[in-house]
Short mmCIF file of C-alpha atoms in Angstrom, two decimals:
data_model
loop_
_atom_site.label_atom_id
_atom_site.label_comp_id
_atom_site.label_asym_id
_atom_site.label_seq_id
_atom_site.Cartn_x
_atom_site.Cartn_y
_atom_site.Cartn_z
CA MET A 1 27.05 -14.93 -33.48
CA GLN A 2 30.23 -13.25 -34.85
CA LYS A 3 28.20 -12.28 -38.15
CA ALA A 4 25.44 -10.74 -35.22
CA LYS A 5 28.16 -9.32 -33.52
CA ILE A 6 30.03 -7.57 -37.36
CA VAL A 7 26.81 -6.24 -37.95
CA PHE A 8 26.79 -4.97 -34.72
CA VAL A 9 30.08 -3.30 -34.41
CA ILE A 10 29.05 -1.68 -38.09
CA GLN A 11 25.64 0.28 -36.44
CA ILE A 12 27.16 1.44 -34.06
CA ALA A 13 30.10 3.27 -36.91
CA GLY A 14 27.33 4.10 -38.59
CA LEU A 15 25.44 5.62 -35.62
CA LEU A 16 28.59 8.10 -34.32
CA ALA A 17 29.62 9.06 -38.10
CA ALA A 18 25.78 10.22 -38.30
CA PHE A 19 26.36 12.32 -35.22
CA LEU A 20 29.84 13.77 -36.25
CA TYR A 21 28.44 14.60 -39.83
CA PHE A 22 25.85 16.27 -38.39
CA TYR A 23 28.82 18.05 -36.34
CA PHE A 24 30.95 19.19 -38.94
CA SER A 25 29.12 19.54 -41.63
CA GLY A 26 27.04 22.99 -40.98
CA ARG A 27 24.16 22.01 -38.93
CA SER A 28 20.86 22.95 -40.65
CA ILE A 29 17.45 22.07 -39.94
CA ASP A 30 17.73 19.54 -42.29
CA LEU A 31 20.70 17.95 -41.63
CA TYR A 32 19.04 17.47 -38.11
CA PHE A 33 16.01 16.17 -39.29
CA TYR A 34 18.05 13.77 -41.69
CA THR A 35 20.86 12.72 -39.58
CA LEU A 36 18.38 13.03 -36.64
CA VAL A 37 15.48 10.41 -38.93
CA GLY A 38 18.54 8.47 -40.21
CA SER A 39 20.30 7.65 -36.50
CA SER A 40 17.26 6.63 -35.35
CA LEU A 41 16.76 4.10 -37.46
CA ILE A 42 19.91 2.73 -37.13
CA TYR A 43 19.29 2.59 -33.26
CA LEU A 44 16.35 1.36 -33.69
CA LEU A 45 17.84 -2.11 -35.15
CA LEU A 46 20.75 -2.13 -33.20
CA GLY A 47 18.01 -2.99 -30.85
CA LEU A 48 16.79 -5.16 -32.35
CA GLN A 49 20.63 -6.96 -32.57
CA LEU A 50 21.33 -6.44 -29.25
CA LYS A 51 18.81 -8.91 -28.47
CA HIS A 52 20.90 -11.36 -29.29
CA ILE A 53 24.64 -10.94 -29.43
CA GLU A 54 26.97 -10.64 -25.73
CA VAL A 55 28.27 -7.34 -25.22
CA ARG A 56 31.49 -7.72 -22.44
CA LYS A 57 31.11 -5.16 -19.64
CA ASN A 58 34.31 -3.70 -21.22
CA GLU A 59 32.62 -2.85 -23.99
CA ILE A 60 29.99 -1.53 -22.36
CA LEU A 61 31.91 0.86 -21.09
CA LEU A 62 34.12 2.23 -24.16
CA LEU A 63 30.67 2.93 -25.74
CA ILE A 64 29.63 4.63 -22.43
CA LEU A 65 33.19 6.54 -23.11
CA LEU A 66 32.46 7.35 -26.42
CA MET A 67 28.28 8.44 -26.10
CA MET A 68 29.39 10.48 -23.33
CA ALA A 69 32.46 11.74 -25.61
CA ILE A 70 29.74 13.09 -28.16
CA LYS A 71 27.42 15.25 -25.35
CA ILE A 72 30.78 16.44 -24.12
CA LEU A 73 30.68 17.40 -27.94
CA PHE A 74 27.40 18.68 -28.52
CA ILE A 75 27.54 21.25 -25.43
CA THR A 76 29.82 23.65 -27.20
CA ILE A 77 27.08 24.75 -29.72
CA ASN A 78 24.15 25.86 -29.82
CA PRO A 79 20.12 24.34 -29.93
CA ILE A 80 18.52 24.08 -33.81
CA GLY A 81 15.20 22.28 -33.48
CA SER A 82 14.15 24.28 -30.47
CA ASP A 83 13.88 27.50 -29.03
CA ASP A 84 12.91 27.09 -25.78
CA TYR A 85 16.61 26.83 -23.99
CA TYR A 86 15.80 30.63 -24.25
CA ARG A 87 12.51 31.01 -21.94
CA TYR A 88 14.65 28.77 -19.65
CA LEU A 89 17.22 31.42 -19.63
CA TRP A 90 14.92 34.08 -19.39
CA ASP A 91 13.12 33.28 -16.63
CA GLY A 92 16.62 32.10 -14.40
CA LYS A 93 17.61 36.10 -14.89
CA VAL A 94 13.83 36.86 -13.38
CA ILE A 95 14.94 34.67 -10.29
CA LEU A 96 18.28 35.89 -9.93
CA ASN A 97 16.71 39.37 -10.09
CA GLY A 98 14.68 38.43 -6.41
CA ILE A 99 11.54 38.59 -8.68
CA ASN A 100 8.61 35.55 -9.91
CA PRO A 101 8.24 35.25 -13.14
CA PHE A 102 5.54 33.94 -12.37
CA GLN A 103 4.54 37.16 -12.37
CA TYR A 104 5.17 38.53 -15.37
CA ALA A 105 5.30 38.06 -18.48
CA PRO A 106 8.38 38.29 -20.60
CA ASP A 107 7.57 41.78 -22.67
CA ALA A 108 5.66 43.25 -19.32
CA GLU A 109 7.12 46.85 -18.62
CA GLU A 110 8.34 45.82 -15.32
CA LEU A 111 10.73 43.10 -17.01
CA LYS A 112 12.84 46.26 -19.62
CA HIS A 113 15.78 47.09 -16.87
CA LEU A 114 16.10 43.36 -17.53
CA HIS A 115 16.30 43.09 -21.35
CA SER A 116 19.65 42.45 -23.49
CA GLU A 117 19.86 42.16 -26.77
CA ILE A 118 18.63 38.72 -26.89
CA LEU A 119 16.60 38.20 -23.84
CA PRO A 120 14.19 38.07 -23.61
CA GLY A 121 13.35 39.17 -27.65
CA LEU A 122 14.47 35.01 -28.62
CA VAL A 123 11.58 34.06 -25.59
CA SER A 124 9.08 32.21 -28.11
CA TYR A 125 5.04 33.86 -26.90
CA PRO A 126 6.74 36.64 -24.42
CA ASN A 127 3.40 38.17 -23.43
CA LEU A 128 3.01 34.54 -21.33
CA GLU A 129 4.16 34.24 -18.08
CA THR A 130 6.20 31.31 -17.48
CA ILE A 131 4.79 27.61 -17.55
CA TYR A 132 7.53 25.69 -16.00
CA PHE A 133 7.85 24.10 -12.59
CA PRO A 134 9.62 24.81 -9.89
CA LEU A 135 12.25 22.50 -9.48
CA SER A 136 12.78 23.86 -13.36
CA GLN A 137 13.24 27.16 -11.99
CA VAL A 138 15.85 26.71 -9.67
CA SER A 139 17.70 24.27 -12.70
CA PHE A 140 17.46 27.55 -14.94
CA ALA A 141 18.90 29.98 -12.00
CA ILE A 142 21.57 27.44 -11.98
CA ALA A 143 22.82 27.54 -15.64
CA TYR A 144 22.23 31.40 -15.66
CA LEU A 145 24.82 31.62 -12.65
CA ILE A 146 27.26 29.49 -14.50
CA SER A 147 27.64 30.37 -18.04
CA GLY A 148 24.60 33.41 -18.13
CA GLU A 149 22.99 34.21 -21.31
CA SER A 150 24.97 31.20 -22.84
CA VAL A 151 23.05 27.68 -23.03
CA LEU A 152 26.10 26.11 -22.14
CA GLY A 153 24.91 26.58 -17.97
CA LEU A 154 21.85 24.66 -18.93
CA LYS A 155 23.93 21.83 -20.77
CA ILE A 156 26.52 20.90 -17.67
CA LEU A 157 23.46 20.34 -15.44
CA LEU A 158 21.89 18.40 -18.33
CA LEU A 159 25.34 16.13 -18.30
CA LEU A 160 25.47 15.45 -14.78
CA ALA A 161 22.08 14.64 -15.28
CA ASP A 162 22.86 12.23 -17.66
CA ILE A 163 26.25 10.66 -15.80
CA ILE A 164 24.24 9.96 -12.29
CA ILE A 165 20.85 8.17 -15.44
CA THR A 166 23.65 6.28 -16.55
CA LEU A 167 25.31 4.85 -12.80
CA GLY A 168 21.26 4.73 -11.51
CA LEU A 169 20.31 2.94 -14.36
CA TYR A 170 24.04 0.09 -13.95
CA PHE A 171 23.52 -0.52 -10.29
CA LEU A 172 19.74 -1.20 -10.67
CA LEU A 173 20.87 -4.09 -13.98
CA THR A 174 23.19 -5.02 -11.65
CA LYS A 175 20.90 -5.03 -8.96
CA ARG A 176 17.80 -6.73 -11.15
CA LYS A 177 20.76 -8.99 -12.75
CA SER A 178 19.43 -8.07 -15.79
CA ASP A 179 21.79 -8.14 -18.82
CA LEU A 180 23.47 -4.84 -18.66
CA LYS A 181 24.18 -5.18 -21.82
CA TYR A 182 20.57 -2.98 -22.07
CA ILE A 183 21.94 0.07 -20.29
CA LEU A 184 22.77 1.12 -24.19
CA LEU A 185 19.64 1.55 -25.01
CA TYR A 186 19.37 5.09 -23.00
CA THR A 187 23.76 5.58 -23.67
CA LEU A 188 22.98 5.31 -27.84
CA SER A 189 19.53 6.65 -27.44
CA PRO A 190 19.78 9.54 -30.64
CA LEU A 191 16.40 11.15 -28.99
CA ILE A 192 18.89 11.87 -25.46
CA ILE A 193 21.58 13.45 -28.01
CA TYR A 194 19.89 15.82 -29.99
CA GLN A 195 16.74 16.73 -27.44
CA PHE A 196 18.77 16.94 -24.43
CA PHE A 197 22.65 17.43 -25.70
CA ILE A 198 21.29 19.84 -29.38
CA ASP A 199 18.82 21.14 -28.10
CA ALA A 200 19.01 21.61 -24.52
CA HIS A 201 15.53 20.56 -22.74
CA ILE A 202 15.19 19.81 -19.67
CA ASP A 203 13.37 17.23 -19.07
CA LEU A 204 16.55 14.81 -18.45
CA ILE A 205 16.89 16.04 -15.08
CA GLY A 206 13.09 15.30 -14.34
CA ILE A 207 13.74 11.60 -16.08
CA MET A 208 17.27 11.30 -12.94
CA PHE A 209 15.16 11.80 -10.39
CA PHE A 210 12.33 9.91 -11.51
CA LEU A 211 14.84 7.06 -11.89
CA LEU A 212 16.42 7.24 -8.32
CA ALA A 213 13.07 6.98 -7.08
CA ILE A 214 13.47 3.78 -8.55
CA TYR A 215 16.57 3.06 -7.01
CA PHE A 216 15.92 3.82 -3.71
CA TYR A 217 12.55 2.69 -3.96
CA GLY A 218 14.77 -0.75 -2.48
CA LYS A 219 16.52 0.68 -0.38
CA ASN A 220 15.07 3.93 1.37
CA LYS A 221 11.13 4.59 0.51
CA ASN A 222 11.22 7.87 1.88
CA ILE A 223 14.36 9.07 0.08
CA ALA A 224 12.31 7.15 -3.25
CA ALA A 225 9.36 9.28 -2.72
CA LEU A 226 11.17 12.35 -2.16
CA MET A 227 12.35 12.22 -5.52
CA LEU A 228 9.67 10.98 -6.86
CA GLY A 229 8.65 14.48 -5.90
CA ALA A 230 10.65 16.23 -6.86
CA SER A 231 10.45 14.77 -10.48
CA LEU A 232 6.95 16.36 -9.96
CA ALA A 233 8.20 19.52 -9.08
CA LEU A 234 10.70 20.10 -12.79
CA LYS A 235 7.52 18.13 -14.52
CA PRO A 236 3.79 16.07 -13.15
CA LEU A 237 4.40 13.96 -15.84
CA PHE A 238 4.72 10.93 -13.35
CA LEU A 239 1.48 11.72 -11.67
CA LEU A 240 0.73 8.92 -12.74
CA ALA A 241 3.00 6.64 -11.04
CA ILE A 242 2.03 7.79 -7.72
CA PRO A 243 -1.38 4.77 -7.72
CA ILE A 244 1.37 2.46 -9.71
CA PHE A 245 3.90 2.53 -6.35
CA PHE A 246 0.46 3.71 -3.68
CA LEU A 247 -0.13 -0.27 -4.80
CA SER A 248 2.79 -1.79 -5.16
CA GLU A 249 2.91 -1.28 -0.77
CA GLU A 250 0.19 -3.82 1.60
CA SER A 251 0.43 -2.38 4.88
CA LEU A 252 -1.70 1.12 4.56
CA ARG A 253 1.19 3.30 6.68
CA ALA A 254 2.73 2.68 2.97
CA LYS A 255 0.57 2.76 1.03
CA LEU A 256 -0.06 6.59 2.52
CA LYS A 257 3.29 7.53 2.11
CA TRP A 258 3.32 7.49 -1.08
CA LEU A 259 -0.16 10.07 -1.39
CA THR A 260 1.90 12.19 0.44
CA ILE A 261 5.27 12.89 0.21
CA PRO A 262 5.02 13.21 -3.07
CA ILE A 263 2.35 15.78 -3.54
CA LEU A 264 3.20 17.90 -0.49
CA PHE A 265 7.00 18.11 -1.76
CA LEU A 266 5.67 19.65 -4.60
CA ALA A 267 3.51 21.74 -3.34
CA ILE A 268 5.45 22.54 -0.42
CA THR A 269 7.75 24.06 -3.74
CA PHE A 270 5.15 26.51 -5.04
CA ILE A 271 4.68 28.25 -2.16
CA PRO A 272 7.38 30.65 -2.81
CA PHE A 273 6.26 31.50 -6.42
CA ALA A 274 2.43 31.37 -5.10
CA ILE A 275 2.49 34.10 -3.58
CA THR A 276 2.65 36.76 -5.73
CA ALA A 277 1.44 35.09 -8.63
CA ASN A 278 -0.62 32.47 -9.62
CA PRO A 279 2.49 29.69 -11.14
CA LEU A 280 -0.49 27.77 -12.93
CA SER A 281 -2.21 29.89 -14.40
CA THR A 282 0.16 29.28 -18.31
CA LEU A 283 -0.09 25.73 -18.00
CA ILE A 284 -3.90 25.82 -17.77
CA ASN A 285 -4.22 27.83 -20.89
CA PHE A 286 -1.46 25.71 -22.28
CA SER A 287 -3.36 21.99 -21.94
CA ARG A 288 -6.69 23.92 -22.81
CA HIS A 289 -5.36 25.10 -25.90
CA TRP A 290 -2.39 23.77 -27.16
CA THR A 291 -2.15 20.82 -29.70
CA PHE A 292 0.29 18.49 -31.61
CA ASN A 293 1.34 15.12 -32.66
CA GLY A 294 -1.57 13.56 -30.83
CA ALA A 295 -2.35 10.06 -32.04
CA VAL A 296 -5.77 9.74 -31.16
CA TYR A 297 -7.02 13.39 -30.69
CA ASN A 298 -6.27 13.68 -34.52
CA VAL A 299 -7.99 10.85 -35.51
CA LEU A 300 -10.59 12.97 -33.74
CA SER A 301 -10.34 15.64 -35.45
CA LEU A 302 -10.57 13.78 -38.74
CA PHE A 303 -14.79 13.69 -37.14
CA LEU A 304 -15.00 16.62 -34.22
CA THR A 305 -14.59 20.19 -34.38
CA SER A 306 -14.43 21.21 -30.48
CA ASN A 307 -11.46 20.99 -29.04
CA TYR A 308 -12.96 20.68 -25.96
CA LEU A 309 -14.81 17.50 -26.77
CA MET A 310 -12.05 15.82 -28.49
CA ARG A 311 -9.97 16.99 -25.42
CA PHE A 312 -12.67 14.97 -22.35
CA ILE A 313 -12.62 12.16 -25.07
CA VAL A 314 -9.24 11.56 -24.93
CA PHE A 315 -8.82 12.13 -21.12
CA VAL A 316 -11.68 9.40 -20.61
CA ILE A 317 -10.50 7.11 -22.87
CA PHE A 318 -6.85 7.61 -20.79
CA LEU A 319 -8.34 7.11 -17.72
CA ILE A 320 -10.16 3.60 -18.36
CA VAL A 321 -7.19 2.22 -20.23
CA TYR A 322 -4.98 3.62 -17.01
CA LEU A 323 -7.38 2.20 -14.64
CA LEU A 324 -7.07 -1.30 -16.90
CA ILE A 325 -3.29 -1.83 -16.74
CA LEU A 326 -3.75 -0.92 -12.71
CA ARG A 327 -5.71 -3.80 -12.42
CA SER A 328 -3.84 -6.52 -14.74
CA LYS A 329 -1.77 -6.53 -11.84
CA LYS A 330 2.06 -6.54 -14.17
CA ASN A 331 5.21 -6.20 -12.24
CA PHE A 332 5.84 -2.58 -11.02
CA ILE A 333 7.87 -1.53 -14.09
CA PRO A 334 5.92 -2.52 -16.99
CA THR A 335 2.72 -0.61 -15.05
CA ILE A 336 4.49 2.09 -15.32
CA TYR A 337 5.92 1.82 -19.56
CA TYR A 338 2.11 0.51 -20.53
CA SER A 339 0.89 3.43 -18.17
CA LEU A 340 3.62 6.39 -19.81
CA PHE A 341 2.29 4.44 -23.26
CA ALA A 342 -1.60 4.97 -23.12
CA LEU A 343 -0.55 8.11 -21.78
CA TYR A 344 1.27 9.10 -24.90
CA LEU A 345 -1.34 7.84 -27.28
CA PHE A 346 -4.24 9.91 -25.47
CA SER A 347 -2.14 13.12 -24.98
CA PRO A 348 -3.10 16.00 -27.26
CA ILE A 349 -0.16 17.39 -27.45
CA VAL A 350 3.79 15.02 -27.64
CA HIS A 351 7.23 17.13 -28.40
CA PRO A 352 9.40 13.76 -28.88
CA TRP A 353 11.42 15.23 -25.98
CA TYR A 354 7.68 13.88 -24.00
CA ILE A 355 9.17 10.80 -25.13
CA THR A 356 12.65 10.10 -23.04
CA TRP A 357 10.87 10.19 -20.10
CA LEU A 358 9.93 6.01 -21.53
CA ILE A 359 13.75 5.38 -21.41
CA ILE A 360 14.57 4.62 -18.67
CA SER A 361 11.56 1.35 -18.17
CA LEU A 362 12.55 0.97 -21.82
CA ALA A 363 16.09 -0.07 -20.41
CA LEU A 364 14.76 -1.77 -18.33
CA TYR A 365 11.63 -3.60 -19.93
CA PRO A 366 13.32 -3.73 -23.20
CA LYS A 367 10.19 -3.93 -25.52
CA LEU A 368 10.44 -3.25 -29.34
CA SER A 369 7.28 -0.98 -28.77
CA GLY A 370 9.44 1.37 -26.90
CA MET A 371 12.59 1.62 -29.38
CA VAL A 372 10.58 1.69 -32.07
CA TYR A 373 9.02 4.76 -30.84
CA LEU A 374 11.73 6.17 -29.77
CA SER A 375 12.76 5.94 -33.32
CA SER A 376 8.99 6.83 -35.04
CA ILE A 377 8.82 9.85 -33.21
CA THR A 378 11.88 11.92 -34.75
CA LEU A 379 9.40 12.16 -37.66
CA SER A 380 7.39 14.43 -36.46
CA PHE A 381 10.57 17.16 -36.74
CA TYR A 382 9.15 17.26 -39.95
CA THR A 383 6.88 20.05 -38.66
CA VAL A 384 9.36 22.07 -37.35
CA VAL A 385 11.58 21.73 -40.66
CA ILE A 386 8.82 23.42 -42.05
CA TYR A 387 7.88 25.65 -39.59
CA GLN A 388 11.05 27.30 -39.24
CA THR A 389 11.94 27.43 -43.28
CA THR A 390 8.74 28.52 -44.04
CA GLY A 391 6.29 30.36 -40.28
CA ILE A 392 3.53 27.26 -41.05
CA TRP A 393 3.05 25.10 -37.91
CA GLU A 394 0.61 22.18 -38.41
CA ASP A 395 0.59 18.58 -37.90
CA ASN A 396 1.48 16.81 -41.52
CA TYR A 397 -1.36 13.75 -41.72
CA LEU A 398 0.81 11.59 -43.75
CA ILE A 399 4.19 11.97 -40.62
CA LEU A 400 1.30 10.77 -38.27
CA LEU A 401 0.81 7.39 -40.54
CA LEU A 402 4.10 6.54 -39.62
CA GLU A 403 4.90 7.05 -37.03
CA TYR A 404 2.05 5.91 -34.66
CA ILE A 405 0.83 2.90 -37.00
CA PRO A 406 4.06 1.05 -36.63
CA VAL A 407 4.22 1.76 -32.80
CA VAL A 408 0.44 0.95 -31.98
CA LEU A 409 0.24 -2.79 -34.02
CA ILE A 410 3.56 -3.67 -32.31
CA LEU A 411 1.86 -2.70 -28.80
CA PHE A 412 -1.07 -4.02 -28.99
CA TYR A 413 0.67 -7.74 -29.80
CA GLU A 414 2.90 -7.21 -27.29
CA TRP A 415 0.24 -6.52 -24.41
CA PHE A 416 -1.86 -9.37 -25.59
CA ASN A 417 1.19 -11.62 -26.71
CA SER A 418 1.17 -10.50 -22.36
CA VAL A 419 -1.90 -11.25 -21.43
CA LYS A 420 -1.83 -15.01 -23.25
CA ILE A 421 1.31 -15.84 -21.55
CA HIS A 422 -0.37 -14.91 -18.11
CA LEU A 423 -3.37 -16.61 -18.64
CA SER A 424 -1.68 -20.05 -19.54
CA LYS A 425 0.87 -19.31 -17.23
CA THR A 426 -2.70 -19.35 -14.63
CA GLN A 427 -3.93 -21.43 -16.18
CA ARG A 428 -1.43 -24.11 -15.18
CA ALA A 429 -1.42 -23.50 -12.43
CA ASN A 430 -4.82 -24.31 -11.52
CA ALA A 431 -4.40 -27.37 -13.65
CA ILE A 432 -1.86 -28.77 -11.21
CA PHE A 433 -3.61 -27.88 -7.96
CA LYS A 434 -7.06 -29.43 -9.77
CA LYS A 435 -3.85 -32.51 -9.90
CA GLN A 436 -2.99 -32.50 -6.25
CA ASN A 437 -5.90 -32.46 -4.86
#
């Protein structure tokens, strides 16, 4: 045990060294990639080690504070692996000037008076209206109020979300009588550091709302349903959670809450934007044509040429797998975990920050498949490196193989092993019942 603890401390030191080396060594896109992949490998080894050691409460608190210091340090730098934040800030600026960001593209003549040296010149796809959902827009407006065209306001909001998530995980793990050490699967994640505190993606706020939905589920289900609606109003990823909550209830009235409250909340947030524009036009365009880093989709692309046919096939397969997961009658958190995994594997587009939504269920349901995926997904940033250096954006099939083969093999092993255990328990219960009768 002592030897394992020493290895754990060395791994923590390696993780911190990777973060600090990146911060103090020029912060190029190449260094971004190497330190992200390297620190993610350390994170994976650390996660494996975590199972075999005892981590005292004061040690967990110290690590949380150390990582908080790292996050605050990275708040001071501009994003490197993504330029999405320019769109965030532009949308915030547009809203604060009383204009609907779903109504005009950034390069529209109607918005010329808002142009500056930075915005919207550095916004990607300036010919398209915004894709981001209503609560994302509210977040962008608040961030712009805080710091104008600086990314600092966004990162302050993300830091607040991170603090709430950390506290929420602490209380959830305590309530579930789970080992508090598994909060470190969230706290120490390089993907969290790089995607939110370097690149300032907005998803962390949606993750916070979903965690609050889980937290309030056992306290006040009306608030829990509202929190789920808030998460959907930031990004609709957890639409797949509605049937899970629905099936977890016994009474029809309770079931209907999970159908009505989140969807109604989501719909209400769209009303101010829908009066003067179609808020879903860019999202529909995105979902029809964009692709990146999809597992099953890229396999199909080796044999098929029709984009729409491939999207239809992956959707149907996902739906079948999702229904099988719902029918498996696993506990609440495992069902969310495997449903998310299915969504990622069958989606045509899987950016690394999308996978961070998995990390909440991973901390509450620690599985090797999740730790491996949170680590291997970082390899996809090779595409970003090539794009920023050559201007070419395309999937690399070797990277896809390295990223997905270990994940899929481990995931299948875990799934079938859990089914085997379930069947074994059922057989034992049946045998006891027969003896008693």
